């Protein structure tokens, strides 16, 4: 396969029900290889399951509360508003560029190939880290359901040595399962995703209602109890980690029917639904918690609230639903990372591009990227055996990588607006493409500023956060070191690739 410019057109797409969508893809220089079988709900599920309210709220609630107290509730609506600004920009781009590898493709077409490549490189590495972080969430849930899931030691806390090691074991087992599903037909993956998202939404709503019926305090506690500004900045990590990945609805555009019409709406609806449910879940937990001062809410989190308030039976049943949500979230995130690898490899923008860009005609899935993401994520989980601080380092690093990649889209998008704006057109129904109209520039400016500010907040090397026990300077600086290493590795590969490309014409010369 040879690299083509974005305007080049490859062979004509096949005829059939999705031929119009395939023809739209051919306009961007690609032929239809992935199976186009996803509808509106499947597209919504792709974005919602990446966010995965139950997975991420259960995983990071204790951390956020331990720093911000009850006031950390307000970080949730604040982050939701900030991310909705970003999502609104992404919705416009999903309507105009319905291509797998969304962030990479969008950044490339708004700026240039080099800048877009770095956006895609940072994004795909961040997604791989998110897969590992999501798989670690099983440790917050399964040992609370049944003690037999604690295979290593006795301390179930993910920030203890026993808990961190056990989290790695459970996470690797989950990655074996999700990788197997990602090697099957995408209709199987979509079915699992839709069932899991439906169960998660029902479970989240049920948990909220049950906790509110056991509330012992008024919502005013979120104003009068908790830390101040610096503590809330750290507490916002929880909300920042939850509300990422909504761009996955755009990531699956090449497998979605009528993507120009469907993807923009599902990007916004997935984030809105997840953000509202997450905020209500946090509020309900704060109002129903047996105590805000006994220390257990900052160590055991929502699992403690469920089992203590609803009893072991109902509490564990709901935790089983949370475990399903964790598994489906890991599957969805791995699928998203797989599509990013495939999209970049299709442009010969990665090592081993020929292998990574190959799609199975039978399943409509790219098998090599699925295996690569699974293996690399499992390798990251091995860090948990070295130190429990790795849990937080992995979680924060993945958020920073994604926020930075998002800013590498909203930044060029703002420049494009100032220079003349986005292309216009119609969707598959003949309606005008989704647009922010006159609100585009102010929303874009706020989205970029929010993204950069949150990236700095998350990456700031706070010793009290990343190395509380001391003696592990590399964990305190892990996020910045990982980002620097990623950039250097990417620059080195591009330099080698450029030199190799220059030698080919020289060798061919008479």
XYZ file of C-alpha atoms in Angstrom:
510
model
C 0.000 0.000 0.000
C 1.348 3.404 -0.889
C 0.673 6.642 0.897
C -1.757 8.975 -0.827
C -2.609 12.608 -0.399
C -5.915 13.358 1.309
C -7.450 14.363 -2.018
C -6.443 11.196 -3.904
C -9.218 8.703 -4.584
C -8.661 4.977 -4.263
C -10.669 2.234 -6.013
C -14.409 2.647 -6.197
C -16.387 1.344 -3.200
C -18.674 -1.664 -3.611
C -22.298 -1.261 -4.518
C -24.923 -1.970 -1.871
C -26.969 -0.392 0.932
C -23.954 1.488 2.252
C -22.598 2.498 -1.156
C -23.381 6.203 -0.600
C -21.422 6.201 2.671
C -18.610 4.294 0.956
C -18.562 6.823 -1.856
C -18.228 9.579 0.725
C -15.219 7.764 2.168
C -13.686 7.405 -1.308
C -13.815 11.194 -1.586
C -11.135 11.326 1.138
C -8.918 8.808 -0.647
C -9.880 5.572 1.116
C -11.848 2.519 0.078
C -14.405 0.844 2.317
C -12.679 -2.020 4.164
C -14.210 -1.944 7.645
C -17.756 -3.329 7.738
C -20.304 -0.491 7.840
C -22.957 -1.945 10.145
C -23.399 0.442 13.097
C -26.570 2.465 13.639
C -27.359 5.456 15.842
C -27.479 3.592 19.162
C -24.273 1.694 18.387
C -22.564 5.008 17.635
C -23.867 6.456 20.910
C -22.686 3.339 22.729
C -19.170 3.735 21.303
C -18.819 7.162 22.900
C -20.693 6.380 26.106
C -18.857 3.130 26.831
C -15.443 4.826 26.413
C -16.532 7.388 29.012
C -18.138 4.612 31.093
C -19.647 6.405 34.056
C -19.667 3.433 36.405
C -16.107 2.376 35.581
C -14.467 5.715 36.068
C -16.565 7.126 38.900
C -16.023 3.977 40.963
C -12.336 3.995 40.071
C -11.553 7.620 40.957
C -14.239 8.717 43.423
C -12.102 7.920 46.484
C -9.143 9.815 45.044
C -11.196 12.912 44.230
C -12.919 12.936 47.606
C -9.675 12.440 49.533
C -8.409 15.749 48.135
C -11.500 17.877 47.569
C -13.982 16.562 50.122
C -17.684 17.034 49.398
C -16.941 20.205 47.432
C -15.287 18.135 44.747
C -18.832 17.533 43.444
C -18.649 20.943 41.755
C -15.694 19.850 39.651
C -18.045 17.504 37.782
C -20.427 20.080 36.239
C -17.422 22.373 35.653
C -15.527 19.708 33.684
C -18.716 18.720 31.845
C -19.189 22.282 30.605
C -15.545 22.484 29.505
C -15.696 19.178 27.659
C -18.992 20.085 25.993
C -17.166 23.023 24.430
C -14.614 20.597 22.997
C -17.302 18.117 21.957
C -19.202 20.824 20.078
C -16.076 21.506 18.010
C -15.583 17.787 17.416
C -19.209 17.405 16.313
C -18.590 19.904 13.504
C -15.500 17.975 12.405
C -17.223 14.575 12.586
C -19.834 15.871 10.135
C -17.184 17.034 7.667
C -14.515 14.340 8.079
C -16.255 11.008 8.933
C -13.060 8.948 8.975
C -11.506 6.439 11.393
C -8.622 7.909 13.361
C -10.716 10.974 14.129
C -8.224 13.144 16.050
C -5.363 12.224 13.718
C -7.437 12.830 10.597
C -8.992 16.056 11.862
C -5.694 17.573 13.007
C -3.957 16.591 9.753
C -6.634 18.115 7.553
C -6.820 21.293 9.641
C -3.052 21.823 9.849
C -0.476 19.648 8.055
C 0.776 16.070 7.964
C 3.566 16.540 10.526
C 1.431 18.274 13.161
C -1.421 15.856 12.537
C 0.943 12.909 12.882
C 2.058 14.065 16.321
C -1.579 14.568 17.352
C -2.358 11.011 16.272
C 0.807 9.623 17.877
C 0.038 11.260 21.225
C -3.603 10.198 20.981
C -2.945 6.553 20.224
C -0.357 6.255 23.003
C -2.834 7.919 25.359
C -5.541 5.486 24.301
C -3.271 2.521 24.991
C -2.619 3.883 28.479
C -6.380 4.443 28.963
C -6.996 0.786 28.121
C -4.578 -0.219 30.883
C -6.122 2.249 33.339
C -9.653 1.043 32.606
C -8.664 -2.597 33.089
C -7.211 -1.703 36.509
C -10.701 -0.618 37.625
C -11.720 -4.254 38.168
C -9.748 -4.123 41.409
C -12.140 -1.501 42.804
C -15.126 -3.758 42.145
C -14.494 -7.513 42.010
C -12.884 -8.079 45.458
C -15.852 -6.219 46.977
C -18.185 -8.650 45.203
C -16.312 -11.787 46.305
C -13.116 -12.106 48.322
C -11.969 -14.889 45.987
C -11.127 -12.271 43.383
C -8.319 -11.059 45.644
C -5.744 -13.465 44.250
C -2.685 -11.732 45.714
C -2.436 -10.816 49.405
C -5.312 -9.467 51.482
C -5.351 -5.674 51.085
C -7.841 -4.801 48.331
C -6.998 -1.084 48.087
C -5.545 -0.339 44.618
C -2.964 1.968 46.236
C -1.583 -0.877 48.394
C 1.074 -3.315 47.210
C -1.331 -6.263 47.320
C -4.131 -4.362 45.612
C -1.909 -2.955 42.859
C -0.471 -6.372 42.019
C -3.898 -7.995 42.064
C -5.254 -5.221 39.853
C -2.601 -6.079 37.273
C -3.576 -9.758 37.292
C -7.297 -9.023 36.898
C -6.573 -6.396 34.257
C -4.421 -8.701 32.127
C -7.129 -11.390 32.261
C -9.669 -8.818 31.083
C -7.409 -7.687 28.231
C -7.185 -11.262 26.954
C -10.991 -11.316 26.756
C -11.406 -7.887 25.116
C -8.681 -8.613 22.577
C -10.469 -11.825 21.595
C -13.742 -9.923 21.072
C -11.940 -7.275 19.003
C -10.734 -10.033 16.678
C -14.320 -11.094 15.923
C -16.774 -9.470 13.521
C -17.503 -5.850 14.447
C -21.182 -6.766 14.779
C -20.237 -8.978 17.734
C -18.212 -6.159 19.266
C -21.099 -3.736 18.708
C -23.640 -6.136 20.229
C -21.530 -6.596 23.358
C -21.069 -2.841 23.528
C -24.780 -2.049 23.198
C -25.818 -4.615 25.785
C -23.152 -3.363 28.184
C -24.097 0.305 27.741
C -27.783 -0.453 28.293
C -26.949 -2.354 31.475
C -24.679 0.469 32.617
C -27.282 3.191 32.091
C -29.941 1.171 33.912
C -27.507 0.317 36.701
C -26.312 3.905 37.119
C -29.882 5.228 37.254
C -30.861 2.532 39.766
C -27.864 3.287 41.994
C -28.688 7.005 41.959
C -32.331 6.416 42.900
C -31.509 3.916 45.658
C -28.815 6.125 47.182
C -31.081 9.176 47.134
C -33.713 7.207 49.044
C -31.050 6.575 51.725
C -29.786 10.174 51.855
C -28.973 11.488 55.350
C -27.895 15.014 54.488
C -28.860 17.951 52.272
C -27.102 18.988 49.037
C -25.764 22.054 50.881
C -23.009 19.783 52.226
C -21.299 20.185 48.839
C -20.829 23.877 49.612
C -19.763 23.754 53.250
C -17.590 20.618 53.416
C -14.311 20.104 51.614
C -11.068 21.673 50.499
C -10.317 24.934 48.737
C -8.921 25.863 45.335
C -5.671 23.831 45.137
C -7.368 20.755 46.587
C -10.236 21.068 44.132
C -7.802 21.300 41.221
C -6.504 17.884 42.232
C -10.041 16.656 42.945
C -10.997 17.570 39.389
C -8.765 14.720 38.141
C -11.675 12.336 38.769
C -14.106 14.246 36.547
C -11.396 14.894 33.947
C -10.702 11.172 33.733
C -14.379 10.290 33.397
C -15.307 12.704 30.626
C -12.882 11.708 27.879
C -13.363 9.492 24.848
C -16.588 10.991 23.532
C -14.787 11.345 20.199
C -15.073 7.544 19.837
C -18.401 8.055 18.094
C -16.396 9.848 15.396
C -13.671 7.201 15.583
C -16.186 4.598 14.393
C -17.437 6.730 11.470
C -16.237 4.314 8.781
C -18.404 1.616 10.383
C -21.443 3.847 10.992
C -24.331 4.248 8.579
C -24.994 7.901 7.653
C -22.025 9.108 9.754
C -22.267 12.788 8.791
C -25.737 12.905 10.336
C -25.282 10.409 13.186
C -21.778 11.008 14.613
C -22.140 14.717 15.554
C -25.308 14.018 17.524
C -23.964 10.928 19.275
C -20.733 12.702 20.277
C -22.769 15.362 22.094
C -25.445 13.038 23.468
C -22.937 10.486 24.787
C -20.977 13.149 26.688
C -24.098 14.880 28.004
C -25.696 11.652 29.217
C -22.496 10.438 30.826
C -21.714 13.797 32.448
C -25.182 14.204 33.948
C -25.279 10.609 35.238
C -21.774 10.923 36.724
C -22.609 14.198 38.503
C -25.825 12.759 39.946
C -24.014 9.588 41.023
C -21.378 11.583 42.898
C -24.029 13.770 44.538
C -26.148 10.782 45.576
C -23.097 9.059 47.086
C -22.182 12.147 49.101
C -25.727 12.501 50.444
C -26.071 8.807 51.322
C -22.585 8.033 52.667
C -22.732 6.769 56.280
C -20.037 9.281 57.206
C -18.031 11.999 55.506
C -15.362 12.051 58.198
C -14.496 8.452 59.111
C -11.933 8.238 56.292
C -13.534 5.312 54.485
C -15.055 7.437 51.705
C -11.558 8.597 50.741
C -10.138 5.060 50.673
C -12.962 2.674 49.715
C -15.077 5.078 47.668
C -18.445 4.145 46.184
C -18.147 0.414 46.882
C -18.231 1.291 50.588
C -21.348 3.435 50.154
C -23.223 0.782 48.175
C -22.541 -2.169 50.448
C -23.033 -0.206 53.676
C -26.245 1.545 52.622
C -27.944 -1.037 50.439
C -26.720 -4.166 52.197
C -24.366 -6.853 50.957
C -26.892 -8.543 48.660
C -28.198 -5.577 46.610
C -24.873 -3.792 46.913
C -22.932 -6.698 45.447
C -25.512 -7.205 42.701
C -25.040 -3.600 41.610
C -21.283 -4.003 41.811
C -21.602 -6.878 39.342
C -23.215 -4.415 36.955
C -20.254 -2.113 37.530
C -17.893 -4.990 36.662
C -19.744 -5.466 33.371
C -19.350 -1.739 32.695
C -15.597 -1.996 33.341
C -15.274 -4.874 30.876
C -17.304 -3.098 28.181
C -15.395 0.167 28.707
C -12.075 -1.633 28.282
C -13.414 -3.237 25.099
C -14.626 0.089 23.692
C -11.395 1.932 24.473
C -9.325 -0.845 22.937
C -11.528 -0.716 19.828
C -11.024 3.046 19.570
C -7.239 2.691 19.877
C -7.338 -0.076 17.278
C -9.070 2.213 14.785
C -6.527 4.968 15.423
C -3.625 2.590 14.753
C -5.357 1.318 11.618
C -6.017 4.834 10.295
C -2.435 5.977 10.798
C -0.986 2.755 9.386
C -3.227 3.062 6.318
C -1.375 6.318 5.588
C 1.940 4.513 6.210
C 2.476 6.794 9.188
C 3.626 4.098 11.635
C 6.217 1.322 11.831
C 4.901 -1.996 10.454
C 2.192 -0.083 8.587
C 1.596 -2.857 6.063
C 0.668 -5.296 8.819
C -1.238 -2.815 10.974
C -3.368 -1.605 8.057
C -4.522 -5.038 6.969
C -8.271 -5.695 7.436
C -9.740 -9.181 7.546
C -12.299 -9.498 4.717
C -14.243 -11.998 6.823
C -14.575 -9.990 10.042
C -14.105 -6.446 8.789
C -11.680 -5.920 11.676
C -7.952 -5.017 11.625
C -6.452 -7.867 13.710
C -2.866 -6.643 14.157
C -3.811 -3.325 15.847
C -6.111 -5.159 18.266
C -3.288 -7.489 19.264
C -0.785 -4.619 19.500
C -3.033 -2.555 21.792
C -3.773 -5.578 23.983
C -0.102 -6.533 24.395
C 1.136 -2.972 25.020
C -1.630 -2.263 27.560
C -0.855 -5.506 29.386
C 2.820 -4.525 29.504
C 1.865 -1.229 31.163
C -0.125 -3.116 33.787
C 3.075 -4.836 34.869
C 4.139 -1.489 36.374
C 1.603 -2.115 39.131
C 3.803 -4.947 40.399
C 6.641 -2.488 40.991
C 4.763 0.085 43.073
C 1.159 1.030 43.920
C 1.899 4.611 42.832
C 1.880 3.296 39.272
C -1.927 3.121 39.425
C -2.284 6.878 39.693
C 0.625 7.571 37.328
C -0.984 5.464 34.605
C -4.407 7.035 35.166
C -3.183 10.615 35.055
C -0.836 10.083 32.120
C -3.603 8.820 29.876
C -5.791 11.851 30.663
C -2.972 14.288 29.910
C -2.193 12.594 26.584
C -5.817 12.775 25.452
C -6.328 16.366 26.600
C -3.173 17.416 24.755
C -4.277 15.581 21.609
C -7.679 17.288 21.829
C -5.953 20.689 22.032
C -4.000 19.753 18.899
C -7.368 19.655 17.139
C -9.111 22.660 18.669
C -6.014 24.840 18.105
C -5.769 24.291 14.320
C -9.561 24.424 14.113
C -9.529 27.922 15.607
C -6.913 29.039 13.080
C -9.023 27.584 10.261
C -12.063 29.523 11.484
C -10.106 32.766 11.619
C -8.800 32.195 8.094
C -12.158 31.518 6.484
C -14.068 28.771 8.224
C -14.979 25.140 7.656
C -16.394 23.673 4.448
C -20.163 23.540 4.144
C -22.384 20.842 2.703
C -25.226 18.482 3.487
C -25.499 15.229 5.393
C -26.932 11.940 4.121
C -30.491 13.235 4.604
C -29.857 16.383 2.596
C -29.838 18.647 5.662
C -27.049 21.180 6.326
C -24.065 19.771 8.199
C -23.925 20.386 11.944
C -22.457 23.829 12.603
C -21.903 26.190 15.518
C -22.517 29.173 13.263
C -21.603 32.545 14.755
C -20.842 30.858 18.079
C -18.028 28.855 16.514
C -15.142 31.228 17.300
C -16.026 32.005 20.967
C -16.794 28.343 21.710
C -13.578 27.256 19.994
C -11.492 29.782 21.954
C -12.970 28.626 25.273
C -12.512 24.969 24.310
C -8.827 25.504 23.519
C -8.153 27.516 26.696
C -9.978 24.973 28.836
C -8.058 22.079 27.281
C -4.655 23.696 27.748
C -5.417 24.748 31.329
C -6.594 21.255 32.264
C -3.563 19.673 30.596
C -1.237 21.816 32.739
C -3.281 21.095 35.868
C -3.142 17.337 35.293
C 0.530 17.178 34.326
C 1.824 19.376 37.176
C 4.278 17.169 39.131
C 2.758 17.429 42.608
C 4.757 15.252 44.994
C 1.816 14.966 47.417
C -0.262 13.458 44.611
C 2.114 11.281 42.606
C 4.695 10.292 45.209
C 2.968 10.523 48.607
C 5.228 7.917 50.205
C 8.410 9.555 48.866
C 11.439 8.000 47.240
C 9.909 7.531 43.770
C 10.808 10.701 41.876
C 10.073 8.958 38.587
C 6.395 8.597 39.561
C 6.189 12.272 40.491
C 7.465 13.148 37.021
C 6.015 10.088 35.265
C 3.496 11.970 33.108
C 6.010 14.527 31.816
C 8.673 11.849 31.326
C 6.231 9.639 29.435
C 5.157 12.541 27.209
C 8.776 13.579 26.558
C 9.720 9.981 25.769
C 6.754 9.665 23.410
C 7.738 12.826 21.538
C 11.413 11.802 21.298
C 10.496 8.307 20.110
C 8.148 9.770 17.514
C 10.750 12.289 16.332
C 13.389 9.549 16.065
C 11.136 7.324 13.969
C 10.181 10.193 11.674
C 13.851 11.101 11.202
C 14.751 7.514 10.285
C 11.772 7.298 7.932
C 12.686 10.595 6.248
C 16.312 9.526 5.680
C 15.149 6.203 4.262
C 12.752 7.951 1.889
C 15.542 10.233 0.649
C 17.855 7.283 -0.038
C 15.340 5.575 -2.324
C 15.427 8.199 -5.134
C 19.221 8.440 -4.789
C 19.610 4.677 -5.168
C 17.310 4.642 -8.192
C 19.192 7.414 -9.973
C 21.388 6.327 -12.982
